[in-house]
Amino acid sequence: MQTEHLIALDEFCASNNIELSFINSLQQTGLIEITTIQDSWFIDEDQLLLLERFTRLYYELDINFEGIETITHLLQRVNALQDEITALRNRLSLYE
Amino acid sequence: MDFVDYYKILGIDKTASSAEIKNAYRKLARKYHPDLNPNNQDAKANFQRINEANEVLSDPVKRKKYDQYGKDWEHAEEFEKQRQQQAQWSGSRSSGYTGGSSQNDFSDFFESMFGGGGTGRSRQTKFRGEDYTTEIHLNLVDAYKTHKQTLSVNGQNIRITIPAGVENGQIIKITGHGGPGVNGGPNGDLYITFSVANHPSVKRLENNLYTTVELDLYTAVLGGEITIDTLDGKVKLKVKPETQNGTKVNLKGKGFPVYKSEGQFGDLQITYSIKIPTNLTEKQKALFEELRKSR
């Protein structure tokens, strides 16, 4: 059975000095997934980096949730395009 | 140590108000923030510069010192000693951005004038350490086999296992081997980009390999057996009689190992290039002539 690593969101909020309502809004916009266990909120460890990024965008750059959503979508596209460029470069080397 | 013009970095005038500084900073931070520019070292360097500029110019005490001694920064220490005798350091904090990295990314110029790193976010936050990036250069033969390699990253030796089949441009993450966390935060990660050089005679596309093998005219016409070099050693091949130039032969499972899939390999495609004999003797020419007439 695979072990899930969950991070308590109240601890995350306390250590980063942010409101739990911020996390709730991120969940409502579908940017992160929250697991509820006995009335406590957790996120999967895999999503921690994302959550930290959203926190920085929101608190440091004053970007609202719509902006974060747009940025996330565009960054996904950038990553996909970068992967495609790498694959095409590798293919091009066949003809060099 | 070069003088750093913080006003120029933020693109503002020396008489800029604190609101103008804040606006200029915010505009540039949105442009160069590492979260918005993944794997972009230039953006990261720019972000560090504007962060440092803001750190100084948004703090009235630091700005005053910079304005007074900026170009003549060598005297800053002297100034500092005098000032410490006369007044208490106010220790006011500005609100710089973290960019998801540690706080020690300020220039030597900044350190010499103001000491230490910036204040970062005004909230007492646990910061995850900075992510480190590095590049490993391999040749195709190295990438063919799983092997261990020791890397030196920021003075730290890390021994890693490179799985067979790693691709050119592939990035792997080594968790926790980045910069140390701040205020008890976790360490950053180490991202390794692999650069796999081309082989002089074997081309690779994903897990398949492509090579061209020269075949002498007689073997091509009459058939025979040849031995070719592959990345996995020598392979004997039967050549069919009347093999044409450019004929392709696919050797299943003789290609590149599939990344992290033990025992799975791509294919090796061989293209025959038939070599026409040169420097023929008169007798050989006569034999070819005879052959032509017989056709």
Tab-separated table of C-alpha atoms in Angstrom:
chain	number	residue	atom	x	y	z
A	1	MET	CA	0.000	0.000	0.000
A	2	GLN	CA	1.317	3.437	-0.898
A	3	THR	CA	1.952	5.823	1.972
A	4	GLU	CA	0.458	9.294	1.596
A	5	HIS	CA	2.375	12.188	3.072
A	6	LEU	CA	-0.060	14.813	4.235
A	7	ILE	CA	0.736	18.229	5.610
A	8	ALA	CA	-1.542	19.883	8.147
A	9	LEU	CA	-2.733	23.169	6.721
A	10	ASP	CA	-3.185	24.892	10.065
A	11	GLU	CA	0.532	24.307	10.698
A	12	PHE	CA	1.414	25.563	7.246
A	13	CYS	CA	-0.661	28.686	7.809
A	14	ALA	CA	0.830	29.283	11.244
A	15	SER	CA	4.418	28.937	10.087
A	16	ASN	CA	3.811	31.164	7.041
A	17	ASN	CA	1.566	33.596	8.878
A	18	ILE	CA	-1.254	33.320	6.366
A	19	GLU	CA	-5.015	32.941	6.685
A	20	LEU	CA	-6.689	29.572	6.280
A	21	SER	CA	-9.298	31.384	4.158
A	22	PHE	CA	-6.561	31.934	1.550
A	23	ILE	CA	-6.104	28.158	1.247
A	24	ASN	CA	-9.863	27.733	1.094
A	25	SER	CA	-10.051	30.168	-1.823
A	26	LEU	CA	-7.295	28.292	-3.624
A	27	GLN	CA	-9.307	25.112	-3.219
A	28	GLN	CA	-12.489	26.758	-4.468
A	29	THR	CA	-10.733	27.915	-7.627
A	30	GLY	CA	-9.453	24.347	-8.104
A	31	LEU	CA	-5.794	25.286	-7.748
A	32	ILE	CA	-5.117	22.835	-4.919
A	33	GLU	CA	-6.848	19.803	-3.476
A	34	ILE	CA	-7.490	19.569	0.228
A	35	THR	CA	-8.001	16.362	2.177
A	36	THR	CA	-10.232	16.609	5.237
A	37	ILE	CA	-9.598	14.208	8.123
A	38	GLN	CA	-11.658	14.666	11.283
A	39	ASP	CA	-12.364	18.342	10.549
A	40	SER	CA	-8.711	19.109	9.925
A	41	TRP	CA	-7.393	20.152	6.540
A	42	PHE	CA	-4.376	18.587	4.896
A	43	ILE	CA	-2.660	18.740	1.549
A	44	ASP	CA	-0.578	16.125	-0.128
A	45	GLU	CA	3.175	16.675	0.084
A	46	ASP	CA	3.312	16.757	-3.738
A	47	GLN	CA	1.253	19.945	-3.688
A	48	LEU	CA	3.404	21.775	-1.158
A	49	LEU	CA	5.622	23.419	-3.770
A	50	LEU	CA	2.545	24.627	-5.632
A	51	LEU	CA	1.000	25.999	-2.473
A	52	GLU	CA	4.213	27.830	-1.590
A	53	ARG	CA	4.316	29.318	-5.080
A	54	PHE	CA	0.680	30.468	-4.864
A	55	THR	CA	1.413	32.007	-1.462
A	56	ARG	CA	4.306	34.011	-2.878
A	57	LEU	CA	2.322	35.146	-5.900
A	58	TYR	CA	-0.586	36.265	-3.757
A	59	TYR	CA	1.234	37.870	-0.840
A	60	GLU	CA	4.394	39.120	-2.474
A	61	LEU	CA	3.248	40.139	-5.929
A	62	ASP	CA	-0.334	41.054	-5.060
A	63	ILE	CA	-1.700	38.765	-7.748
A	64	ASN	CA	-5.329	37.808	-7.239
A	65	PHE	CA	-6.772	34.305	-7.634
A	66	GLU	CA	-7.796	34.861	-11.252
A	67	GLY	CA	-4.229	35.989	-11.965
A	68	ILE	CA	-2.747	32.967	-10.193
A	69	GLU	CA	-5.020	30.681	-12.196
A	70	THR	CA	-3.953	32.334	-15.456
A	71	ILE	CA	-0.266	32.218	-14.526
A	72	THR	CA	-0.526	28.545	-13.564
A	73	HIS	CA	-2.148	27.726	-16.876
A	74	LEU	CA	0.467	29.683	-18.835
A	75	LEU	CA	3.351	28.137	-16.892
A	76	GLN	CA	1.985	24.687	-17.707
A	77	ARG	CA	1.973	25.678	-21.367
A	78	VAL	CA	5.513	27.059	-21.110
A	79	ASN	CA	6.690	23.788	-19.556
A	80	ALA	CA	4.946	21.736	-22.226
A	81	LEU	CA	6.496	23.901	-24.962
A	82	GLN	CA	9.931	23.605	-23.383
A	83	ASP	CA	9.577	19.815	-23.334
A	84	GLU	CA	8.518	19.917	-26.959
A	85	ILE	CA	11.511	22.091	-27.899
A	86	THR	CA	13.858	19.640	-26.182
A	87	ALA	CA	12.250	16.701	-27.998
A	88	LEU	CA	12.474	18.544	-31.348
A	89	ARG	CA	16.102	19.497	-30.729
A	90	ASN	CA	16.899	15.854	-30.035
A	91	ARG	CA	15.101	14.871	-33.232
A	92	LEU	CA	16.960	17.559	-35.178
A	93	SER	CA	20.278	16.091	-34.067
A	94	LEU	CA	19.416	13.061	-36.218
A	95	TYR	CA	19.862	15.203	-39.310
A	96	GLU	CA	22.901	17.215	-38.224
B	1	MET	CA	33.703	45.284	-6.273
B	2	ASP	CA	31.717	47.489	-8.659
B	3	PHE	CA	29.394	50.295	-7.689
B	4	VAL	CA	25.770	49.271	-8.114
B	5	ASP	CA	23.338	51.964	-9.267
B	6	TYR	CA	20.116	50.954	-7.529
B	7	TYR	CA	18.155	53.816	-9.106
B	8	LYS	CA	19.140	52.655	-12.559
B	9	ILE	CA	18.198	49.071	-11.712
B	10	LEU	CA	14.692	50.146	-10.743
B	11	GLY	CA	14.546	52.634	-13.627
B	12	ILE	CA	13.705	55.576	-11.395
B	13	ASP	CA	14.986	59.050	-10.736
B	14	LYS	CA	17.045	59.907	-7.655
B	15	THR	CA	14.206	62.084	-6.470
B	16	ALA	CA	11.667	59.239	-6.677
B	17	SER	CA	9.150	59.087	-3.847
B	18	SER	CA	8.690	55.929	-1.799
B	19	ALA	CA	5.459	55.252	-3.710
B	20	GLU	CA	7.316	55.501	-7.008
B	21	ILE	CA	10.011	53.147	-5.728
B	22	LYS	CA	7.376	50.683	-4.617
B	23	ASN	CA	5.600	50.840	-7.975
B	24	ALA	CA	8.786	50.437	-9.971
B	25	TYR	CA	9.862	47.555	-7.794
B	26	ARG	CA	6.524	45.790	-7.963
B	27	LYS	CA	6.414	46.125	-11.732
B	28	LEU	CA	9.884	44.634	-12.152
B	29	ALA	CA	9.295	41.955	-9.502
B	30	ARG	CA	6.255	40.758	-11.446
B	31	LYS	CA	8.394	40.574	-14.545
B	32	TYR	CA	11.397	38.757	-13.090
B	33	HIS	CA	10.018	36.808	-10.128
B	34	PRO	CA	11.499	33.258	-10.253
B	35	ASP	CA	8.043	31.732	-9.851
B	36	LEU	CA	7.075	33.323	-13.146
B	37	ASN	CA	10.350	32.473	-14.866
B	38	PRO	CA	11.156	28.837	-14.059
B	39	ASN	CA	14.689	27.687	-14.977
B	40	ASN	CA	15.589	31.179	-16.169
B	41	GLN	CA	18.905	32.126	-14.606
B	42	ASP	CA	18.908	35.600	-16.180
B	43	ALA	CA	15.527	36.407	-14.640
B	44	LYS	CA	16.732	35.103	-11.302
B	45	ALA	CA	19.820	37.328	-11.415
B	46	ASN	CA	17.677	40.323	-12.394
B	47	PHE	CA	15.243	39.571	-9.603
B	48	GLN	CA	18.078	39.486	-7.078
B	49	ARG	CA	19.322	42.853	-8.332
B	50	ILE	CA	15.928	44.550	-8.094
B	51	ASN	CA	15.301	42.957	-4.702
B	52	GLU	CA	18.575	44.365	-3.453
B	53	ALA	CA	17.824	47.785	-4.949
B	54	ASN	CA	14.445	47.827	-3.232
B	55	GLU	CA	15.978	46.666	0.033
B	56	VAL	CA	18.121	49.783	0.053
B	57	LEU	CA	15.895	52.403	-1.547
B	58	SER	CA	12.703	51.528	0.326
B	59	ASP	CA	14.453	51.964	3.662
B	60	PRO	CA	14.984	55.694	4.393
B	61	VAL	CA	18.068	55.072	6.547
B	62	LYS	CA	19.742	52.834	4.003
B	63	ARG	CA	18.722	55.105	1.160
B	64	LYS	CA	20.271	58.090	2.884
B	65	LYS	CA	23.505	56.223	3.417
B	66	TYR	CA	23.485	55.004	-0.159
B	67	ASP	CA	22.771	58.497	-1.529
B	68	GLN	CA	25.536	59.955	0.572
B	69	TYR	CA	28.212	57.330	0.153
B	70	GLY	CA	27.022	55.121	-2.687
B	71	LYS	CA	29.702	55.946	-5.202
B	72	ASP	CA	32.294	56.297	-2.488
B	73	TRP	CA	31.241	53.206	-0.653
B	74	GLU	CA	34.712	52.486	0.743
B	75	HIS	CA	34.039	55.203	3.330
B	76	ALA	CA	30.788	53.643	4.394
B	77	GLU	CA	32.439	51.671	7.201
B	78	GLU	CA	33.925	54.852	8.620
B	79	PHE	CA	30.546	56.512	8.327
B	80	GLU	CA	28.967	53.547	10.040
B	81	LYS	CA	31.291	53.692	13.042
B	82	GLN	CA	30.684	57.401	13.473
B	83	ARG	CA	26.981	56.990	13.115
B	84	GLN	CA	26.875	54.173	15.669
B	85	GLN	CA	28.516	56.409	18.202
B	86	GLN	CA	26.024	59.157	17.581
B	87	ALA	CA	22.741	57.384	17.249
B	88	GLN	CA	20.992	54.091	17.680
B	89	TRP	CA	20.299	52.065	14.585
B	90	SER	CA	16.615	52.230	13.955
B	91	GLY	CA	16.484	48.774	12.412
B	92	SER	CA	13.485	49.576	10.292
B	93	ARG	CA	12.403	46.798	7.953
B	94	SER	CA	11.252	46.948	4.414
B	95	SER	CA	9.150	44.400	2.662
B	96	GLY	CA	11.259	42.711	0.047
B	97	TYR	CA	10.199	39.659	-1.897
B	98	THR	CA	11.624	36.235	-1.354
B	99	GLY	CA	11.231	34.703	-4.757
B	100	GLY	CA	11.177	31.334	-3.093
B	101	SER	CA	14.851	31.393	-2.320
B	102	SER	CA	17.017	32.005	0.667
B	103	GLN	CA	17.900	35.488	1.779
B	104	ASN	CA	21.604	35.544	1.008
B	105	ASP	CA	21.538	36.688	-2.586
B	106	PHE	CA	22.820	40.223	-2.187
B	107	SER	CA	25.800	41.686	-3.986
B	108	ASP	CA	29.212	42.217	-2.404
B	109	PHE	CA	28.506	45.936	-2.743
B	110	PHE	CA	25.376	45.583	-0.608
B	111	GLU	CA	27.178	43.459	1.991
B	112	SER	CA	30.009	45.958	2.256
B	113	MET	CA	27.632	48.873	2.803
B	114	PHE	CA	24.905	47.376	4.876
B	115	GLY	CA	26.268	44.018	6.049
B	116	GLY	CA	24.296	40.782	6.020
B	117	GLY	CA	21.419	39.865	3.769
B	118	GLY	CA	18.075	41.502	3.260
B	119	THR	CA	15.127	41.377	5.542
B	120	GLY	CA	12.841	39.529	3.153
B	121	ARG	CA	9.162	39.269	3.939
B	122	SER	CA	8.310	41.160	7.058
B	123	ARG	CA	6.456	38.161	8.439
B	124	GLN	CA	8.633	35.754	10.452
B	125	THR	CA	8.380	32.924	7.981
B	126	LYS	CA	9.994	29.556	7.551
B	127	PHE	CA	11.595	29.618	4.137
B	128	ARG	CA	12.323	26.628	2.062
B	129	GLY	CA	15.954	26.682	0.958
B	130	GLU	CA	16.971	27.831	-2.485
B	131	ASP	CA	16.726	25.318	-5.310
B	132	TYR	CA	20.072	24.652	-6.938
B	133	THR	CA	20.483	23.820	-10.596
B	134	THR	CA	23.401	22.133	-12.278
B	135	GLU	CA	24.205	20.422	-15.534
B	136	ILE	CA	25.814	17.045	-16.167
B	137	HIS	CA	27.445	16.382	-19.509
B	138	LEU	CA	27.425	12.794	-20.676
B	139	ASN	CA	28.294	11.073	-23.893
B	140	LEU	CA	25.959	8.524	-25.416
B	141	VAL	CA	28.009	5.595	-24.086
B	142	ASP	CA	27.815	6.986	-20.511
B	143	ALA	CA	24.062	7.465	-20.806
B	144	TYR	CA	23.693	3.888	-22.043
B	145	LYS	CA	24.555	2.348	-18.681
B	146	THR	CA	23.427	3.030	-15.121
B	147	HIS	CA	26.383	4.527	-13.335
B	148	LYS	CA	27.330	6.583	-10.312
B	149	GLN	CA	28.808	10.048	-10.449
B	150	THR	CA	29.959	12.499	-7.803
B	151	LEU	CA	28.855	16.088	-8.234
B	152	SER	CA	30.171	19.132	-6.480
B	153	VAL	CA	27.367	21.607	-5.840
B	154	ASN	CA	28.066	24.709	-3.741
B	155	GLY	CA	31.057	23.022	-2.115
B	156	GLN	CA	29.101	19.908	-1.257
B	157	ASN	CA	29.881	16.533	-2.834
B	158	ILE	CA	26.814	14.559	-3.823
B	159	ARG	CA	27.036	11.017	-5.138
B	160	ILE	CA	24.182	10.199	-7.461
B	161	THR	CA	23.141	7.231	-9.527
B	162	ILE	CA	22.365	8.106	-13.117
B	163	PRO	CA	19.885	5.584	-14.514
B	164	ALA	CA	20.554	4.209	-17.995
B	165	GLY	CA	18.498	5.826	-20.724
B	166	VAL	CA	18.617	9.390	-19.475
B	167	GLU	CA	17.650	11.804	-22.279
B	168	ASN	CA	19.337	14.920	-23.552
B	169	GLY	CA	17.650	17.880	-21.827
B	170	GLN	CA	16.028	15.701	-19.149
B	171	ILE	CA	15.838	17.263	-15.703
B	172	ILE	CA	15.866	15.196	-12.531
B	173	LYS	CA	15.205	16.455	-9.030
B	174	ILE	CA	17.262	15.410	-6.004
B	175	THR	CA	15.072	16.322	-3.053
B	176	GLY	CA	16.666	18.169	-0.153
B	177	HIS	CA	20.054	18.742	-1.787
B	178	GLY	CA	19.475	22.435	-2.504
B	179	GLY	CA	20.222	25.354	-0.212
B	180	PRO	CA	19.510	25.103	3.519
B	181	GLY	CA	16.123	26.280	4.774
B	182	VAL	CA	15.751	29.542	6.686
B	183	ASN	CA	14.123	29.763	10.121
B	184	GLY	CA	13.783	25.979	10.252
B	185	GLY	CA	12.301	25.639	6.770
B	186	PRO	CA	13.123	22.582	4.660
B	187	ASN	CA	16.136	22.410	2.356
B	188	GLY	CA	15.652	23.268	-1.296
B	189	ASP	CA	16.036	20.720	-4.067
B	190	LEU	CA	18.765	20.116	-6.583
B	191	TYR	CA	17.723	20.078	-10.236
B	192	ILE	CA	20.112	18.349	-12.616
B	193	THR	CA	19.821	18.901	-16.353
B	194	PHE	CA	21.461	16.237	-18.497
B	195	SER	CA	23.265	17.201	-21.642
B	196	VAL	CA	23.927	14.081	-23.685
B	197	ALA	CA	26.395	14.692	-26.498
B	198	ASN	CA	25.902	13.221	-29.946
B	199	HIS	CA	27.873	10.115	-30.867
B	200	PRO	CA	30.013	10.399	-33.988
B	201	SER	CA	28.374	7.449	-35.716
B	202	VAL	CA	25.222	6.598	-33.769
B	203	LYS	CA	22.207	8.920	-33.591
B	204	ARG	CA	19.560	8.591	-30.943
B	205	LEU	CA	15.900	9.469	-31.020
B	206	GLU	CA	14.186	8.631	-27.747
B	207	ASN	CA	15.013	4.934	-27.256
B	208	ASN	CA	15.874	4.090	-30.830
B	209	LEU	CA	19.349	4.258	-32.292
B	210	TYR	CA	20.245	4.930	-35.907
B	211	THR	CA	23.528	4.145	-37.587
B	212	THR	CA	24.945	3.791	-41.064
B	213	VAL	CA	27.125	0.806	-41.927
B	214	GLU	CA	29.369	0.682	-44.960
B	215	LEU	CA	29.018	-2.462	-47.010
B	216	ASP	CA	31.465	-3.497	-49.681
B	217	LEU	CA	30.025	-4.036	-53.128
B	218	TYR	CA	30.757	-7.760	-53.234
B	219	THR	CA	28.973	-8.534	-49.946
B	220	ALA	CA	26.057	-6.384	-51.068
B	221	VAL	CA	25.800	-8.288	-54.363
B	222	LEU	CA	26.574	-11.791	-53.198
B	223	GLY	CA	25.452	-11.626	-49.570
B	224	GLY	CA	27.523	-12.581	-46.557
B	225	GLU	CA	28.134	-11.910	-42.923
B	226	ILE	CA	29.405	-8.715	-41.289
B	227	THR	CA	30.229	-7.712	-37.738
B	228	ILE	CA	29.160	-4.274	-36.545
B	229	ASP	CA	29.923	-2.298	-33.389
B	230	THR	CA	26.961	-1.313	-31.238
B	231	LEU	CA	26.929	0.489	-27.884
B	232	ASP	CA	26.427	-2.953	-26.346
B	233	GLY	CA	29.344	-4.639	-28.143
B	234	LYS	CA	29.740	-6.401	-31.455
B	235	VAL	CA	26.838	-7.907	-33.382
B	236	LYS	CA	27.031	-10.341	-36.295
B	237	LEU	CA	24.640	-9.700	-39.157
B	238	LYS	CA	23.707	-11.707	-42.209
B	239	VAL	CA	23.532	-9.630	-45.368
B	240	LYS	CA	21.092	-10.805	-48.002
B	241	PRO	CA	22.360	-11.158	-51.586
B	242	GLU	CA	21.508	-8.195	-53.858
B	243	THR	CA	21.187	-5.763	-50.965
B	244	GLN	CA	20.496	-2.266	-52.306
B	245	ASN	CA	22.179	0.939	-51.184
B	246	GLY	CA	20.125	2.613	-48.425
B	247	THR	CA	18.509	-0.642	-47.300
B	248	LYS	CA	17.392	-0.370	-43.675
B	249	VAL	CA	17.565	-3.223	-41.182
B	250	ASN	CA	15.846	-2.998	-37.812
B	251	LEU	CA	17.435	-4.834	-34.875
B	252	LYS	CA	14.783	-5.140	-32.211
B	253	GLY	CA	15.928	-4.588	-28.639
B	254	LYS	CA	19.408	-3.465	-29.669
B	255	GLY	CA	18.696	0.235	-29.186
B	256	PHE	CA	18.897	2.471	-26.132
B	257	PRO	CA	17.724	1.344	-22.692
B	258	VAL	CA	14.310	2.672	-21.686
B	259	TYR	CA	14.712	5.063	-18.739
B	260	LYS	CA	13.999	3.337	-15.427
B	261	SER	CA	12.606	0.234	-17.174
B	262	GLU	CA	15.115	-2.496	-16.579
B	263	GLY	CA	15.584	-4.946	-19.424
B	264	GLN	CA	13.662	-2.824	-21.941
B	265	PHE	CA	15.448	-1.426	-24.948
B	266	GLY	CA	14.529	0.433	-28.099
B	267	ASP	CA	15.561	-0.682	-31.571
B	268	LEU	CA	18.714	-0.178	-33.583
B	269	GLN	CA	18.136	0.794	-37.187
B	270	ILE	CA	21.004	0.164	-39.572
B	271	THR	CA	21.206	1.787	-42.977
B	272	TYR	CA	23.566	0.157	-45.465
B	273	SER	CA	25.801	2.411	-47.479
B	274	ILE	CA	27.357	0.447	-50.298
B	275	LYS	CA	30.925	1.382	-51.062
B	276	ILE	CA	31.948	1.276	-54.692
B	277	PRO	CA	35.519	0.030	-55.122
B	278	THR	CA	38.078	2.563	-56.314
B	279	ASN	CA	41.569	2.305	-57.835
B	280	LEU	CA	40.614	-0.705	-59.920
B	281	THR	CA	43.345	-2.571	-61.742
B	282	GLU	CA	43.062	-3.135	-65.484
B	283	LYS	CA	42.140	-6.738	-64.822
B	284	GLN	CA	39.382	-5.759	-62.405
B	285	LYS	CA	38.015	-3.231	-64.886
B	286	ALA	CA	37.979	-5.944	-67.533
B	287	LEU	CA	36.051	-8.227	-65.201
B	288	PHE	CA	33.473	-5.524	-64.527
B	289	GLU	CA	33.235	-4.907	-68.276
B	290	GLU	CA	32.627	-8.589	-68.794
B	291	LEU	CA	29.967	-8.515	-66.123
B	292	ARG	CA	28.254	-5.567	-67.811
B	293	LYS	CA	28.200	-7.321	-71.164
B	294	SER	CA	26.709	-10.420	-69.563
B	295	ARG	CA	23.762	-8.297	-68.266
